[in-house]
Coordinates of C-alpha atoms in Angstrom, one line a residue:
M1 CA -63.9 -34.3 -4.7
M2 CA -61.9 -31.9 -7.6
R3 CA -62.3 -29.1 -5.2
I4 CA -60.2 -31.1 -2.3
S5 CA -57.7 -31.8 -4.7
L6 CA -57.2 -28.5 -5.6
L7 CA -56.9 -27.3 -2.4
L8 CA -54.7 -29.7 -1.4
L9 CA -52.5 -28.4 -4.1
I10 CA -52.6 -25.2 -3.0
C11 CA -51.8 -25.7 0.5
I12 CA -49.0 -28.3 -0.8
E13 CA -47.8 -25.0 -2.9
L14 CA -48.6 -22.5 -0.1
F15 CA -45.7 -24.7 2.3
A16 CA -43.2 -25.3 -0.7
I17 CA -43.5 -21.4 -0.6
S18 CA -42.8 -21.0 3.2
L19 CA -39.6 -23.1 3.2
I20 CA -37.9 -21.0 0.5
A21 CA -39.1 -17.8 3.1
V22 CA -37.6 -19.6 5.7
A23 CA -34.5 -21.0 3.6
T24 CA -33.6 -17.1 2.4
L25 CA -33.8 -15.3 6.0
D26 CA -31.2 -17.5 7.4
G27 CA -29.3 -17.2 3.9
S28 CA -28.3 -20.8 3.5
C29 CA -30.6 -20.5 -0.1
P30 CA -30.7 -19.4 -3.0
V31 CA -34.0 -17.9 -3.6
S32 CA -35.7 -20.2 -6.4
Y33 CA -38.8 -22.7 -6.4
E34 CA -36.7 -25.7 -7.7
D35 CA -34.1 -25.0 -4.9
A36 CA -36.9 -25.0 -2.7
A37 CA -36.4 -29.5 -1.6
S38 CA -32.5 -29.4 -2.3
S39 CA -30.6 -30.3 0.6
C40 CA -29.2 -26.6 1.8
S41 CA -27.5 -25.6 4.6
Q42 CA -25.0 -22.8 6.0
E43 CA -22.0 -25.0 5.6
S44 CA -22.4 -25.3 1.7
I45 CA -21.2 -21.2 1.9
V46 CA -18.4 -21.6 4.2
P47 CA -16.2 -18.8 3.0
E48 CA -12.8 -19.6 2.1
R49 CA -9.8 -18.2 3.8
R50 CA -6.5 -18.5 1.6
E51 CA -3.0 -17.6 1.6
V52 CA -2.1 -18.3 -1.5
Y53 CA -3.9 -17.3 -4.9
D54 CA -4.0 -18.0 -8.7
G55 CA -2.3 -21.4 -8.4
G56 CA 0.6 -20.2 -6.4
R57 CA 1.6 -17.3 -8.1
I58 CA 0.3 -14.6 -5.8
I59 CA 1.1 -14.8 -2.0
D60 CA -0.6 -13.2 0.7
I61 CA 2.6 -12.0 3.3
S62 CA 0.0 -10.0 5.2
H63 CA -1.5 -10.6 8.7
R64 CA -5.3 -10.9 8.9
M65 CA -6.1 -8.7 11.9
T66 CA -8.1 -10.2 14.4
S67 CA -8.9 -9.0 18.4
E68 CA -6.2 -11.6 19.2
M69 CA -3.4 -10.6 17.2
P70 CA -0.3 -8.5 18.8
T71 CA -0.2 -4.9 19.0
W72 CA 2.5 -2.4 20.4
G73 CA 3.1 -2.5 24.5
S74 CA -0.2 -4.6 25.1
D75 CA -0.5 -8.0 26.7
E76 CA -4.1 -8.5 26.0
G77 CA -4.0 -8.5 22.0
L78 CA -5.5 -5.4 20.0
G79 CA -8.7 -6.3 21.4
Q80 CA -12.0 -5.5 20.2
F81 CA -11.7 -3.6 17.3
L82 CA -15.1 -3.7 14.8
S83 CA -18.8 -2.7 16.0
L84 CA -21.7 -2.7 14.3
P85 CA -23.5 -0.2 15.0
A86 CA -26.2 -0.7 11.9
S87 CA -27.4 -3.9 11.8
M88 CA -29.8 -6.5 9.4
K89 CA -30.9 -8.3 11.6
N90 CA -31.7 -5.2 14.1
G91 CA -34.1 -3.6 11.0
S92 CA -31.4 -1.8 9.1
L93 CA -31.1 -2.3 5.3
A94 CA -27.8 -3.2 5.1
N95 CA -25.1 -4.1 7.7
N96 CA -22.2 -1.0 8.3
S97 CA -19.4 -1.9 10.3
E98 CA -17.1 0.6 12.2
M99 CA -13.4 0.1 13.1
K100 CA -10.8 1.6 15.3
L101 CA -7.8 0.9 15.6
P102 CA -3.8 1.7 16.0
T103 CA -2.5 3.0 12.6
H104 CA 0.5 1.0 13.2
T105 CA -1.4 -2.0 13.5
G106 CA -0.7 -5.5 12.2
T107 CA 1.0 -5.1 9.1
H108 CA 1.2 -1.6 8.1
V109 CA 3.7 1.2 6.8
D110 CA 5.4 3.8 8.9
A111 CA 5.8 7.2 7.4
P112 CA 8.7 10.0 7.6
G113 CA 6.1 11.9 10.3
H114 CA 6.5 9.0 12.7
I115 CA 9.7 10.0 14.2
Y116 CA 10.5 13.3 13.2
D117 CA 7.8 15.5 14.6
H118 CA 9.3 19.0 12.3
Y119 CA 8.5 15.8 9.3
F120 CA 4.5 15.2 11.1
D121 CA 3.6 18.9 11.1
A122 CA 5.0 19.6 7.1
G123 CA 2.8 16.5 6.4
F124 CA 4.8 13.7 5.4
D125 CA 1.9 11.3 6.1
V126 CA 1.1 8.1 4.6
D127 CA -0.6 9.7 1.7
T128 CA 2.8 11.2 0.3
L129 CA 4.3 7.9 0.5
D130 CA 6.1 7.0 -2.8
L131 CA 4.1 4.0 -4.5
G132 CA 6.9 3.0 -7.1
V133 CA 8.8 2.0 -4.0
L134 CA 6.4 -0.2 -2.2
N135 CA 5.4 -1.9 -5.6
G136 CA 8.5 -3.6 -7.5
P137 CA 11.5 -6.4 -7.5
A138 CA 11.5 -7.3 -4.0
L139 CA 14.3 -9.8 -2.5
L140 CA 13.5 -12.3 0.8
V141 CA 16.7 -12.7 2.7
D142 CA 16.9 -14.8 5.8
V143 CA 18.7 -13.4 8.3
P144 CA 21.1 -15.6 11.2
R145 CA 19.1 -16.5 13.8
D146 CA 21.0 -16.0 16.8
T147 CA 21.4 -12.2 16.7
N148 CA 19.8 -8.6 15.8
I149 CA 20.5 -7.1 12.2
T150 CA 23.9 -5.5 13.6
A151 CA 26.1 -4.1 10.5
E152 CA 27.9 -7.5 10.4
V153 CA 24.5 -9.3 9.7
M154 CA 24.1 -6.9 7.0
K155 CA 27.5 -7.6 5.5
S156 CA 27.0 -11.0 5.5
L157 CA 23.7 -11.1 3.3
H158 CA 25.8 -9.8 0.6
I159 CA 22.7 -8.1 -0.6
P160 CA 23.8 -6.5 -4.2
K161 CA 24.2 -3.0 -5.1
G162 CA 21.1 -1.7 -7.0
V163 CA 18.4 -4.5 -5.1
K164 CA 16.0 -1.8 -3.9
R165 CA 13.4 -3.4 -2.1
V166 CA 14.3 -6.3 1.0
L167 CA 11.8 -8.3 3.5
F168 CA 14.4 -9.5 6.2
R169 CA 12.5 -12.9 7.6
T170 CA 14.3 -13.9 11.3
L171 CA 13.9 -15.2 14.4
N172 CA 10.4 -13.8 14.9
T173 CA 8.7 -16.0 12.0
D174 CA 10.4 -19.0 13.9
R175 CA 8.7 -17.9 16.9
K176 CA 5.6 -17.1 15.5
L177 CA 5.5 -13.7 17.8
M178 CA 2.9 -12.3 15.0
Y179 CA 0.6 -14.8 16.3
K180 CA 0.8 -14.4 19.6
K181 CA -2.0 -12.2 21.3
G182 CA 1.2 -11.1 24.3
F183 CA 3.1 -8.1 22.8
D184 CA 7.4 -9.5 23.0
T185 CA 10.2 -7.3 23.5
T186 CA 12.7 -9.8 22.5
Y187 CA 12.0 -9.6 19.0
V188 CA 14.3 -9.6 16.5
G189 CA 15.2 -6.0 14.8
F190 CA 17.5 -3.6 13.6
M191 CA 20.2 -2.0 15.5
K192 CA 21.3 1.6 14.8
E193 CA 24.6 0.5 13.3
G194 CA 22.8 -2.1 11.1
A195 CA 20.4 0.4 10.1
Q196 CA 23.4 3.0 9.6
W197 CA 24.9 0.1 7.3
L198 CA 22.1 -0.2 5.0
V199 CA 21.6 3.3 4.4
D200 CA 25.3 3.9 3.9
N201 CA 26.3 0.7 1.6
T202 CA 23.1 -0.6 -0.3
D203 CA 20.5 0.7 -2.5
I204 CA 17.5 -0.3 -0.4
K205 CA 14.7 1.9 -0.2
L206 CA 11.6 -0.6 1.1
V207 CA 13.0 -2.0 4.1
G208 CA 10.3 -4.9 5.5
I209 CA 10.3 -7.5 8.7
D210 CA 8.2 -9.9 10.4
Y211 CA 7.3 -8.0 13.3
L212 CA 5.6 -4.8 14.8
S213 CA 9.1 -2.5 14.5
V214 CA 11.9 -2.6 12.1
A215 CA 14.1 -2.0 15.2
A216 CA 14.8 -3.9 18.3
Y217 CA 13.3 -2.7 21.0
D218 CA 16.9 -1.2 22.7
N219 CA 16.9 0.3 19.7
L220 CA 13.7 1.4 19.3
I221 CA 14.1 5.6 18.4
S222 CA 17.7 5.4 16.9
S223 CA 17.3 2.9 14.3
H224 CA 13.5 4.6 13.0
L225 CA 16.0 8.0 12.9
V226 CA 18.5 6.5 10.1
F227 CA 15.8 5.0 8.5
L228 CA 13.7 7.9 7.9
K229 CA 16.2 10.7 8.2
S230 CA 16.2 11.1 4.6
R231 CA 12.2 10.1 3.6
E232 CA 13.7 8.3 1.3
I233 CA 13.8 4.6 3.2
I234 CA 9.7 3.1 3.7
L235 CA 9.4 0.7 6.3
V236 CA 6.6 -1.9 6.4
E237 CA 6.2 -4.1 9.3
G238 CA 4.5 -6.7 10.9
L239 CA 4.7 -9.0 7.6
K240 CA 3.6 -12.6 7.3
L241 CA 6.9 -14.6 5.6
D242 CA 6.2 -18.1 7.3
G243 CA 6.4 -20.9 4.6
V244 CA 7.4 -18.3 2.0
K245 CA 10.9 -19.4 0.1
A246 CA 13.4 -16.9 -0.1
G247 CA 13.9 -15.7 -3.1
L248 CA 12.8 -12.7 -6.1
Y249 CA 9.5 -11.8 -6.4
T250 CA 7.5 -8.8 -7.1
V251 CA 5.8 -7.4 -4.1
H252 CA 2.8 -5.2 -4.3
C253 CA 2.3 -3.0 -1.0
L254 CA -0.4 -0.2 -0.5
P255 CA -1.5 1.5 2.1
L256 CA -4.9 3.6 3.0
R257 CA -4.5 6.8 1.9
L258 CA -4.9 8.6 5.1
F259 CA -3.8 12.2 4.8
G260 CA -2.7 13.2 8.3
A261 CA -1.8 9.8 9.2
E262 CA 1.8 8.9 10.1
G263 CA 1.1 4.9 9.6
S264 CA -1.2 3.0 8.2
P265 CA -2.4 -0.7 8.0
I266 CA -1.1 -2.1 4.5
R267 CA -1.9 -5.1 2.5
C268 CA 1.2 -6.3 1.1
I269 CA 1.1 -9.6 -2.0
L270 CA 3.8 -11.1 -2.8
M271 CA 3.9 -12.2 -6.8
K272 CA 6.2 -15.0 -8.6

């Protein structure tokens, strides 16, 4: 009788251990004997994706990269940009992803070599951009919704001298263009004379906007040429500004250190 009880106890213990092993394989339970009998499911470890952190003090203004996000000139969106050549499910010791995407994808930064070929040849890439410009006090302004950004619009915004970083929220945000897969040529951006007025009459060194280009589609090259000629102004494009109040913040934007690249995806946050 004692032998039967002992065998039964061993069987129960082995069964409990097997429960732990199964739970551990699917990643839904921690590895401990005490947790073997607890209720455990994938729902308990669903990751939280946030836009605001630290009780509202930090606001993420960069768009999440997905296959459905818009990309320049395409109706099909970004498409598949991540692959998993090394997968634990296929016997690899770790998961190792690879990505392939244009450097001007989503929220990104332009370097002078984007438009000026002699700057590109000279090495004015994203690794040469001034982090002092990309980080510091910033003003978020609302642009009149019925126009591109012209010289008249710039005058009407009354941006004080001394302000070095301005994020321009436009009709692009209201239309949620960065959430639509197809590229839209009717987005709002700077006209050449608006860009020139900014250069001539303000101290702005960081220009941020809420679609894939700071320049209106019909003034695409001419506006970029104005902004990037001096190599002093940095362009940040594709910002996520919905739900953020206009006003003063501290902005932090950090591009990847891509040697030789004229653009880079960038993570931008605002801090109150």
